[in-house]
Amino acid sequence: MILVTGATGQLGQRIVQRLAARLPHAGAGQIAVSVRDPARAAQLAARGIDVRQGNFDDIDTLATAFSGIDRLVLISTDGPKNVRIAQHRNAIEGAREAGVKHIFYTSFQDAAENSPSEFAQVHAATESVLATCGIAHTILRNGLYADFLPMTLAAALQTGVLRLPAGTGKVSFISRNELAEAIAAAALAPRLEKRLYELTGQTSHDFAEIVAKLGAATGKSLRYEAIGEDEYAQLLEQAQWPAWLARAMATMYTAASENRFARCSNDFAALIGHPPKSIDCLLAEFFRAP
Ligand SMILES: NC(=O)c1ccc[n+]([C@@H]2O[C@H](COP(=O)([O-])OP(=O)(O)OC[C@H]3O[C@@H](n4cnc5c(N)ncnc54)[C@H](OP(=O)(O)O)[C@@H]3O)[C@@H](O)[C@H]2O)c1
């Protein structure tokens, strides 16, 4: 039995869909999910998926939620850094108590302790917990979601200027749908060649290139202006983002300015059998006219 955590979240629900598409009887009797609120997963239960309650803040729920599970797809949570690290630690401890045989962890392309990105630091800390947990595991380091480009570029489409603290750093964007496809393939593979997969886009681009491409596609005159980390965090706070998230986003773009999301790996193609979508294809997908 394979279990996906966070199955009422955006990535988790897509992974469950992809697992169901790959398994006989749409995965009925073979897929379980753990969610904080089972009422939100009623549609999954109706399709024969075993819905369990599990909250990473409450370690006592997890050994039960993960009991009888061979393969656990552990979706990283969101929230402030120390909260997330504690949640991931609880999930891994719950898996150990439940006797889970293999964990597939959705990490981050820039998982490094010395990264300026808080998100990266969370994932580096979790990967360290995994390294010593005694459970076989596969790390799936996700590139930046292309799905967030519309939100990132919304103001620029109004004002003509994209302001980010990303310098001239390049990013190899990939979509959630593609990540879900690759993660499901990895989780069902009878054997994997590697312990760590880096799931990135096909090519990497700086934000000046991205706005130029979007400008050409939309007929708008757009330009990119690199700003400082503090200025960007302040802009987000003024737009009512929580302070921790504003800072975490700003530090993520600082990491981008250091080209920490620029690598393009062949791991997606190795798992799926074809390359990920090009940036032009992703821009067409996410900025399609309504
Ligand atoms: N690579 C990237 O660019 C990128 C961007 C954004 C996020 N991420 C990471 O990727 C993860 C998945 O992305 P997403 O788009 O699916 O985000 P999402 O829709 O916000 O999903 C987050 C999931 O985490 C679950 N969760 C939160 N706190 C939890 C807890 N205490 N116990 C158990 N589950 C908990 C949520 O459960 P509920 O459904 O109950 O709320 C939700 O299912 C995020 O959580 C974040 O770590 C990566």
mmCIF file of C-alpha atoms and ligand atoms in Angstrom:
data_model
loop_
_atom_site.group_PDB
_atom_site.id
_atom_site.type_symbol
_atom_site.label_atom_id
_atom_site.label_comp_id
_atom_site.label_asym_id
_atom_site.label_seq_id
_atom_site.Cartn_x
_atom_site.Cartn_y
_atom_site.Cartn_z
ATOM 1 C CA MET A 1 0.000 0.000 0.000
ATOM 2 C CA ILE A 2 1.231 3.472 -0.935
ATOM 3 C CA LEU A 3 0.203 6.552 1.066
ATOM 4 C CA VAL A 4 0.337 10.202 0.011
ATOM 5 C CA THR A 5 0.297 12.909 2.687
ATOM 6 C CA GLY A 6 -1.111 16.381 1.948
ATOM 7 C CA ALA A 7 -3.591 14.845 -0.491
ATOM 8 C CA THR A 8 -6.001 17.778 -0.101
ATOM 9 C CA GLY A 9 -3.205 20.123 -1.213
ATOM 10 C CA GLN A 10 -2.378 21.102 -4.786
ATOM 11 C CA LEU A 11 0.586 18.820 -5.356
ATOM 12 C CA GLY A 12 -0.724 15.934 -3.249
ATOM 13 C CA GLN A 13 -4.041 15.727 -5.083
ATOM 14 C CA ARG A 14 -2.215 15.684 -8.423
ATOM 15 C CA ILE A 15 0.084 12.882 -7.240
ATOM 16 C CA VAL A 16 -2.923 10.813 -6.154
ATOM 17 C CA GLN A 17 -4.486 11.344 -9.611
ATOM 18 C CA ARG A 18 -1.298 10.215 -11.332
ATOM 19 C CA LEU A 19 -0.945 7.159 -9.081
ATOM 20 C CA ALA A 20 -4.566 6.216 -9.774
ATOM 21 C CA ALA A 21 -3.949 6.536 -13.524
ATOM 22 C CA ARG A 22 -0.994 4.158 -13.312
ATOM 23 C CA LEU A 23 -2.575 1.472 -11.094
ATOM 24 C CA PRO A 24 -5.200 -1.187 -11.895
ATOM 25 C CA HIS A 25 -8.753 -0.300 -10.773
ATOM 26 C CA ALA A 26 -7.644 3.349 -10.470
ATOM 27 C CA GLY A 27 -5.667 2.421 -7.387
ATOM 28 C CA ALA A 28 -8.709 1.331 -5.329
ATOM 29 C CA GLY A 29 -7.409 -0.698 -2.387
ATOM 30 C CA GLN A 30 -3.797 0.224 -3.192
ATOM 31 C CA ILE A 31 -3.660 3.945 -2.450
ATOM 32 C CA ALA A 32 -4.121 5.591 0.933
ATOM 33 C CA VAL A 33 -3.908 9.259 1.839
ATOM 34 C CA SER A 34 -3.379 11.043 5.126
ATOM 35 C CA VAL A 35 -5.045 14.432 5.460
ATOM 36 C CA ARG A 36 -5.725 16.831 8.279
ATOM 37 C CA ASP A 37 -9.463 16.952 7.523
ATOM 38 C CA PRO A 38 -10.892 13.701 6.066
ATOM 39 C CA ALA A 39 -14.168 15.485 5.212
ATOM 40 C CA ARG A 40 -12.228 17.363 2.499
ATOM 41 C CA ALA A 41 -11.135 14.034 0.993
ATOM 42 C CA ALA A 42 -14.630 12.528 0.649
ATOM 43 C CA GLN A 43 -14.270 12.326 -3.154
ATOM 44 C CA LEU A 44 -11.141 10.210 -2.749
ATOM 45 C CA ALA A 45 -12.884 7.867 -0.310
ATOM 46 C CA ALA A 46 -15.725 7.473 -2.818
ATOM 47 C CA ARG A 47 -13.155 6.237 -5.362
ATOM 48 C CA GLY A 48 -11.915 3.467 -3.047
ATOM 49 C CA ILE A 49 -8.944 5.367 -1.667
ATOM 50 C CA ASP A 50 -8.240 4.740 2.003
ATOM 51 C CA VAL A 51 -8.562 8.155 3.685
ATOM 52 C CA ARG A 52 -6.794 8.492 7.025
ATOM 53 C CA GLN A 53 -6.488 11.394 9.421
ATOM 54 C CA GLY A 54 -2.972 12.621 10.121
ATOM 55 C CA ASN A 55 -1.589 15.928 11.327
ATOM 56 C CA PHE A 56 2.169 16.467 11.426
ATOM 57 C CA ASP A 57 1.663 18.761 14.438
ATOM 58 C CA ASP A 58 0.283 15.807 16.398
ATOM 59 C CA ILE A 59 2.771 12.952 16.312
ATOM 60 C CA ASP A 60 0.310 10.638 18.069
ATOM 61 C CA THR A 61 -1.893 10.591 14.942
ATOM 62 C CA LEU A 62 0.884 9.547 12.607
ATOM 63 C CA ALA A 63 1.848 5.984 13.530
ATOM 64 C CA THR A 64 -1.828 5.065 13.098
ATOM 65 C CA ALA A 65 -2.188 7.082 9.910
ATOM 66 C CA PHE A 66 0.848 5.362 8.400
ATOM 67 C CA SER A 67 0.217 1.808 9.666
ATOM 68 C CA GLY A 68 0.473 -0.949 7.046
ATOM 69 C CA ILE A 69 2.094 1.438 4.537
ATOM 70 C CA ASP A 70 5.068 0.278 2.459
ATOM 71 C CA ARG A 71 5.696 3.429 0.467
ATOM 72 C CA LEU A 72 5.053 6.877 1.911
ATOM 73 C CA VAL A 73 4.996 9.954 -0.332
ATOM 74 C CA LEU A 74 5.801 12.689 2.180
ATOM 75 C CA ILE A 75 4.684 16.098 0.914
ATOM 76 C CA SER A 76 6.470 18.964 2.601
ATOM 77 C CA THR A 77 4.219 21.361 4.531
ATOM 78 C CA ASP A 78 4.089 25.131 4.468
ATOM 79 C CA GLY A 79 4.630 27.616 7.295
ATOM 80 C CA PRO A 80 7.503 29.231 9.180
ATOM 81 C CA LYS A 81 10.858 27.443 9.056
ATOM 82 C CA ASN A 82 11.038 25.912 12.534
ATOM 83 C CA VAL A 83 7.399 24.809 12.458
ATOM 84 C CA ARG A 84 7.938 22.965 9.183
ATOM 85 C CA ILE A 85 11.149 21.302 10.284
ATOM 86 C CA ALA A 86 9.372 20.014 13.413
ATOM 87 C CA GLN A 87 6.400 18.798 11.312
ATOM 88 C CA HIS A 88 8.645 16.924 8.896
ATOM 89 C CA ARG A 89 10.588 15.397 11.793
ATOM 90 C CA ASN A 90 7.286 14.209 13.313
ATOM 91 C CA ALA A 91 6.187 12.694 10.012
ATOM 92 C CA ILE A 92 9.443 10.781 9.652
ATOM 93 C CA GLU A 93 9.256 9.581 13.265
ATOM 94 C CA GLY A 94 5.624 8.510 12.688
ATOM 95 C CA ALA A 95 6.742 6.570 9.614
ATOM 96 C CA ARG A 96 9.477 4.870 11.622
ATOM 97 C CA GLU A 97 7.032 3.863 14.367
ATOM 98 C CA ALA A 98 4.567 2.560 11.763
ATOM 99 C CA GLY A 99 7.224 0.447 10.030
ATOM 100 C CA VAL A 100 7.051 2.290 6.677
ATOM 101 C CA LYS A 101 9.561 0.704 4.301
ATOM 102 C CA HIS A 102 10.369 3.590 1.961
ATOM 103 C CA ILE A 103 9.824 7.367 2.095
ATOM 104 C CA PHE A 104 9.637 9.529 -1.036
ATOM 105 C CA TYR A 105 10.174 13.092 0.142
ATOM 106 C CA THR A 106 9.225 16.159 -1.932
ATOM 107 C CA SER A 107 12.251 18.360 -1.326
ATOM 108 C CA PHE A 108 13.413 21.555 -3.044
ATOM 109 C CA GLN A 109 15.956 22.099 -5.808
ATOM 110 C CA ASP A 110 18.064 24.365 -3.618
ATOM 111 C CA ALA A 111 18.087 22.176 -0.474
ATOM 112 C CA ALA A 112 21.278 23.453 1.157
ATOM 113 C CA GLU A 113 21.993 24.603 4.704
ATOM 114 C CA ASN A 114 24.030 27.528 3.414
ATOM 115 C CA SER A 115 21.360 28.783 1.037
ATOM 116 C CA PRO A 116 19.956 32.234 1.811
ATOM 117 C CA SER A 117 16.497 30.732 1.135
ATOM 118 C CA GLU A 118 14.530 29.754 4.235
ATOM 119 C CA PHE A 119 12.626 27.225 2.167
ATOM 120 C CA ALA A 120 15.909 25.616 1.143
ATOM 121 C CA GLN A 121 17.059 25.489 4.758
ATOM 122 C CA VAL A 122 13.869 23.644 5.771
ATOM 123 C CA HIS A 123 14.446 21.022 3.112
ATOM 124 C CA ALA A 124 18.145 20.668 3.924
ATOM 125 C CA ALA A 125 17.226 20.056 7.580
ATOM 126 C CA THR A 126 14.592 17.472 6.597
ATOM 127 C CA GLU A 127 16.983 15.698 4.259
ATOM 128 C CA SER A 128 19.407 15.471 7.215
ATOM 129 C CA VAL A 129 16.695 13.857 9.364
ATOM 130 C CA LEU A 130 15.999 11.391 6.563
ATOM 131 C CA ALA A 131 19.694 10.560 6.242
ATOM 132 C CA THR A 132 19.765 9.185 9.802
ATOM 133 C CA CYS A 133 16.194 7.866 10.206
ATOM 134 C CA GLY A 134 16.997 4.290 9.247
ATOM 135 C CA ILE A 135 14.216 4.126 6.611
ATOM 136 C CA ALA A 136 15.055 3.691 2.927
ATOM 137 C CA HIS A 137 14.229 6.912 1.139
ATOM 138 C CA THR A 138 14.264 8.779 -2.154
ATOM 139 C CA ILE A 139 14.623 12.532 -2.277
ATOM 140 C CA LEU A 140 12.730 14.301 -5.041
ATOM 141 C CA ARG A 141 14.036 17.859 -5.227
ATOM 142 C CA ASN A 142 11.373 19.971 -6.907
ATOM 143 C CA GLY A 143 12.260 22.975 -9.033
ATOM 144 C CA LEU A 144 10.307 26.208 -8.725
ATOM 145 C CA TYR A 145 6.648 25.893 -9.698
ATOM 146 C CA ALA A 146 5.820 27.535 -13.031
ATOM 147 C CA ASP A 147 2.268 27.652 -11.646
ATOM 148 C CA PHE A 148 3.268 30.680 -9.553
ATOM 149 C CA LEU A 149 4.372 32.760 -12.563
ATOM 150 C CA PRO A 150 0.903 34.330 -13.057
ATOM 151 C CA MET A 151 0.893 35.489 -9.412
ATOM 152 C CA THR A 152 4.516 36.687 -9.656
ATOM 153 C CA LEU A 153 3.810 38.586 -12.859
ATOM 154 C CA ALA A 154 0.299 39.874 -12.087
ATOM 155 C CA ALA A 155 1.435 43.356 -11.025
ATOM 156 C CA ALA A 156 3.924 43.542 -13.905
ATOM 157 C CA LEU A 157 1.135 42.888 -16.394
ATOM 158 C CA GLN A 158 -0.616 45.984 -14.972
ATOM 159 C CA THR A 159 2.384 48.303 -14.511
ATOM 160 C CA GLY A 160 4.781 46.998 -17.172
ATOM 161 C CA VAL A 161 7.574 46.373 -14.630
ATOM 162 C CA LEU A 162 8.469 43.143 -12.808
ATOM 163 C CA ARG A 163 10.396 43.894 -9.621
ATOM 164 C CA LEU A 164 12.139 40.968 -7.945
ATOM 165 C CA PRO A 165 15.359 40.512 -5.936
ATOM 166 C CA ALA A 166 16.525 37.821 -8.360
ATOM 167 C CA GLY A 167 19.358 39.770 -10.014
ATOM 168 C CA THR A 168 20.308 38.087 -13.263
ATOM 169 C CA GLY A 169 19.863 34.600 -11.828
ATOM 170 C CA LYS A 170 18.282 31.935 -13.986
ATOM 171 C CA VAL A 171 15.479 29.568 -12.971
ATOM 172 C CA SER A 172 14.451 26.251 -14.555
ATOM 173 C CA PHE A 173 10.691 26.344 -13.927
ATOM 174 C CA ILE A 174 8.580 23.181 -13.957
ATOM 175 C CA SER A 175 4.841 22.754 -13.412
ATOM 176 C CA ARG A 176 3.087 21.045 -10.520
ATOM 177 C CA ASN A 177 1.423 18.660 -12.968
ATOM 178 C CA GLU A 178 4.797 17.555 -14.294
ATOM 179 C CA LEU A 179 6.217 17.178 -10.795
ATOM 180 C CA ALA A 180 3.237 15.050 -9.780
ATOM 181 C CA GLU A 181 3.747 12.825 -12.812
ATOM 182 C CA ALA A 182 7.418 12.277 -11.999
ATOM 183 C CA ILE A 183 6.832 11.777 -8.268
ATOM 184 C CA ALA A 184 4.100 9.190 -8.950
ATOM 185 C CA ALA A 185 6.396 7.389 -11.391
ATOM 186 C CA ALA A 186 9.198 7.319 -8.829
ATOM 187 C CA ALA A 187 6.902 6.129 -6.049
ATOM 188 C CA LEU A 188 5.677 3.179 -8.152
ATOM 189 C CA ALA A 189 8.990 2.230 -9.757
ATOM 190 C CA PRO A 190 10.034 -1.332 -8.889
ATOM 191 C CA ARG A 191 13.618 -0.105 -8.626
ATOM 192 C CA LEU A 192 15.202 3.322 -8.774
ATOM 193 C CA GLU A 193 18.715 4.024 -10.015
ATOM 194 C CA LYS A 194 19.390 6.893 -7.645
ATOM 195 C CA ARG A 195 18.659 8.113 -4.122
ATOM 196 C CA LEU A 196 18.181 11.743 -5.174
ATOM 197 C CA TYR A 197 16.295 13.110 -8.183
ATOM 198 C CA GLU A 198 16.322 16.734 -9.220
ATOM 199 C CA LEU A 199 13.069 17.559 -11.010
ATOM 200 C CA THR A 200 13.658 20.713 -13.023
ATOM 201 C CA GLY A 201 12.520 22.361 -16.212
ATOM 202 C CA GLN A 202 14.101 21.831 -19.593
ATOM 203 C CA THR A 203 15.997 25.137 -19.784
ATOM 204 C CA SER A 204 16.697 27.974 -17.371
ATOM 205 C CA HIS A 205 15.956 31.666 -17.896
ATOM 206 C CA ASP A 206 16.478 34.894 -16.024
ATOM 207 C CA PHE A 207 13.505 37.141 -15.338
ATOM 208 C CA ALA A 208 14.447 39.600 -18.085
ATOM 209 C CA GLU A 209 14.122 36.732 -20.573
ATOM 210 C CA ILE A 210 10.859 35.589 -19.004
ATOM 211 C CA VAL A 211 9.222 39.035 -19.209
ATOM 212 C CA ALA A 212 10.501 39.421 -22.780
ATOM 213 C CA LYS A 213 8.887 36.122 -23.744
ATOM 214 C CA LEU A 214 5.670 37.037 -21.960
ATOM 215 C CA GLY A 215 5.678 40.505 -23.532
ATOM 216 C CA ALA A 216 6.042 38.956 -26.994
ATOM 217 C CA ALA A 217 3.240 36.477 -26.275
ATOM 218 C CA THR A 218 0.828 39.068 -24.855
ATOM 219 C CA GLY A 219 1.761 42.055 -26.978
ATOM 220 C CA LYS A 220 2.554 44.048 -23.812
ATOM 221 C CA SER A 221 5.647 46.094 -23.167
ATOM 222 C CA LEU A 222 7.235 44.530 -20.077
ATOM 223 C CA ARG A 223 10.588 44.962 -18.413
ATOM 224 C CA TYR A 224 12.371 43.458 -15.408
ATOM 225 C CA GLU A 225 13.988 45.506 -12.661
ATOM 226 C CA ALA A 226 16.197 43.808 -10.065
ATOM 227 C CA ILE A 227 15.531 45.168 -6.573
ATOM 228 C CA GLY A 228 16.928 44.370 -3.118
ATOM 229 C CA GLU A 229 15.739 41.588 -0.799
ATOM 230 C CA ASP A 230 14.518 44.014 1.914
ATOM 231 C CA GLU A 231 12.625 46.176 -0.564
ATOM 232 C CA TYR A 232 10.853 43.122 -1.978
ATOM 233 C CA ALA A 233 9.944 41.785 1.490
ATOM 234 C CA GLN A 234 8.496 45.229 2.317
ATOM 235 C CA LEU A 235 6.448 45.250 -0.899
ATOM 236 C CA LEU A 236 4.952 41.876 0.000
ATOM 237 C CA GLU A 237 4.216 42.972 3.570
ATOM 238 C CA GLN A 238 2.502 46.096 2.237
ATOM 239 C CA ALA A 239 0.377 43.728 0.146
ATOM 240 C CA GLN A 240 -0.662 42.003 3.419
ATOM 241 C CA TRP A 241 1.606 38.945 3.166
ATOM 242 C CA PRO A 242 2.577 37.540 6.587
ATOM 243 C CA ALA A 243 6.040 38.815 7.583
ATOM 244 C CA TRP A 244 7.598 35.316 7.692
ATOM 245 C CA LEU A 245 6.328 34.483 4.202
ATOM 246 C CA ALA A 246 7.390 37.838 2.774
ATOM 247 C CA ARG A 247 10.925 37.222 4.076
ATOM 248 C CA ALA A 248 10.946 33.586 2.939
ATOM 249 C CA MET A 249 9.920 34.627 -0.594
ATOM 250 C CA ALA A 250 12.497 37.399 -0.672
ATOM 251 C CA THR A 251 15.288 35.062 0.433
ATOM 252 C CA MET A 252 14.162 32.534 -2.189
ATOM 253 C CA TYR A 253 14.717 35.132 -4.912
ATOM 254 C CA THR A 254 18.095 35.995 -3.391
ATOM 255 C CA ALA A 255 18.925 32.290 -3.789
ATOM 256 C CA ALA A 256 17.700 32.550 -7.396
ATOM 257 C CA SER A 257 20.072 35.488 -7.920
ATOM 258 C CA GLU A 258 22.875 33.074 -6.961
ATOM 259 C CA ASN A 259 21.678 30.693 -9.710
ATOM 260 C CA ARG A 260 20.608 28.090 -7.163
ATOM 261 C CA PHE A 261 17.544 27.164 -9.280
ATOM 262 C CA ALA A 262 19.345 27.318 -12.610
ATOM 263 C CA ARG A 263 20.457 23.713 -13.072
ATOM 264 C CA CYS A 264 18.601 21.628 -15.627
ATOM 265 C CA SER A 265 18.672 17.947 -14.853
ATOM 266 C CA ASN A 266 17.680 14.926 -16.946
ATOM 267 C CA ASP A 267 16.002 13.266 -13.965
ATOM 268 C CA PHE A 268 12.459 14.148 -15.029
ATOM 269 C CA ALA A 269 13.044 12.528 -18.426
ATOM 270 C CA ALA A 270 14.683 9.506 -16.787
ATOM 271 C CA LEU A 271 11.534 8.900 -14.716
ATOM 272 C CA ILE A 272 8.914 9.790 -17.351
ATOM 273 C CA GLY A 273 10.554 9.002 -20.676
ATOM 274 C CA HIS A 274 10.258 12.468 -22.218
ATOM 275 C CA PRO A 275 11.585 15.926 -21.356
ATOM 276 C CA PRO A 276 9.592 18.434 -19.308
ATOM 277 C CA LYS A 277 7.735 21.269 -21.059
ATOM 278 C CA SER A 278 9.690 24.174 -22.515
ATOM 279 C CA ILE A 279 9.344 27.603 -20.923
ATOM 280 C CA ASP A 280 7.362 28.775 -23.977
ATOM 281 C CA CYS A 281 4.935 25.920 -23.462
ATOM 282 C CA LEU A 282 4.636 26.684 -19.734
ATOM 283 C CA LEU A 283 4.020 30.390 -20.400
ATOM 284 C CA ALA A 284 1.354 29.500 -22.968
ATOM 285 C CA GLU A 285 -0.250 27.133 -20.447
ATOM 286 C CA PHE A 286 -0.273 29.537 -17.507
ATOM 287 C CA PHE A 287 -1.027 32.767 -19.374
ATOM 288 C CA ARG A 288 -3.671 31.387 -21.701
ATOM 289 C CA ALA A 289 -6.293 34.019 -22.519
ATOM 290 C CA PRO A 290 -9.449 33.347 -20.456
HETATM 291 N N1 LIG B 1 8.788 24.018 -5.551
HETATM 292 C C1 LIG B 1 8.037 25.099 -5.352
HETATM 293 O O1 LIG B 1 8.071 26.097 -6.111
HETATM 294 C C2 LIG B 1 7.100 25.139 -4.202
HETATM 295 C C3 LIG B 1 6.198 26.196 -4.104
HETATM 296 C C4 LIG B 1 5.299 26.204 -3.040
HETATM 297 C C5 LIG B 1 5.322 25.209 -2.098
HETATM 298 N N2 LIG B 1 6.221 24.190 -2.218
HETATM 299 C C6 LIG B 1 6.279 23.090 -1.229
HETATM 300 O O2 LIG B 1 5.573 22.013 -1.791
HETATM 301 C C7 LIG B 1 4.511 21.627 -0.895
HETATM 302 C C8 LIG B 1 3.318 21.171 -1.697
HETATM 303 O O3 LIG B 1 2.933 22.236 -2.539
HETATM 304 P P1 LIG B 1 1.410 22.516 -2.805
HETATM 305 O O4 LIG B 1 1.358 23.414 -3.957
HETATM 306 O O5 LIG B 1 0.658 21.246 -2.806
HETATM 307 O O6 LIG B 1 1.016 23.343 -1.477
HETATM 308 P P2 LIG B 1 -0.407 23.339 -0.735
HETATM 309 O O7 LIG B 1 -1.513 23.217 -1.709
HETATM 310 O O8 LIG B 1 -0.381 24.516 0.178
HETATM 311 O O9 LIG B 1 -0.350 22.014 0.122
HETATM 312 C C9 LIG B 1 0.337 21.928 1.312
HETATM 313 C C10 LIG B 1 -0.109 20.642 1.963
HETATM 314 O O10 LIG B 1 0.556 20.531 3.226
HETATM 315 C C11 LIG B 1 -0.422 20.044 4.139
HETATM 316 N N3 LIG B 1 -0.093 20.379 5.507
HETATM 317 C C12 LIG B 1 0.109 21.604 6.024
HETATM 318 N N4 LIG B 1 0.307 21.511 7.349
HETATM 319 C C13 LIG B 1 0.200 20.191 7.658
HETATM 320 C C14 LIG B 1 0.273 19.461 8.862
HETATM 321 N N5 LIG B 1 0.473 20.064 10.049
HETATM 322 N N6 LIG B 1 0.105 18.114 8.815
HETATM 323 C C15 LIG B 1 -0.121 17.487 7.648
HETATM 324 N N7 LIG B 1 -0.201 18.130 6.463
HETATM 325 C C16 LIG B 1 -0.057 19.471 6.482
HETATM 326 C C17 LIG B 1 -1.696 20.763 3.736
HETATM 327 O O11 LIG B 1 -2.799 20.082 4.277
HETATM 328 P P3 LIG B 1 -4.298 20.637 4.118
HETATM 329 O O12 LIG B 1 -4.754 20.160 2.759
HETATM 330 O O13 LIG B 1 -5.006 19.995 5.245
HETATM 331 O O14 LIG B 1 -4.229 22.138 4.213
HETATM 332 C C18 LIG B 1 -1.632 20.645 2.230
HETATM 333 O O15 LIG B 1 -2.164 19.444 1.775
HETATM 334 C C19 LIG B 1 4.248 22.878 -0.047
HETATM 335 O O16 LIG B 1 3.656 22.544 1.178
HETATM 336 C C20 LIG B 1 5.637 23.428 0.100
HETATM 337 O O17 LIG B 1 6.362 22.728 1.094
HETATM 338 C C21 LIG B 1 7.094 24.132 -3.248
#
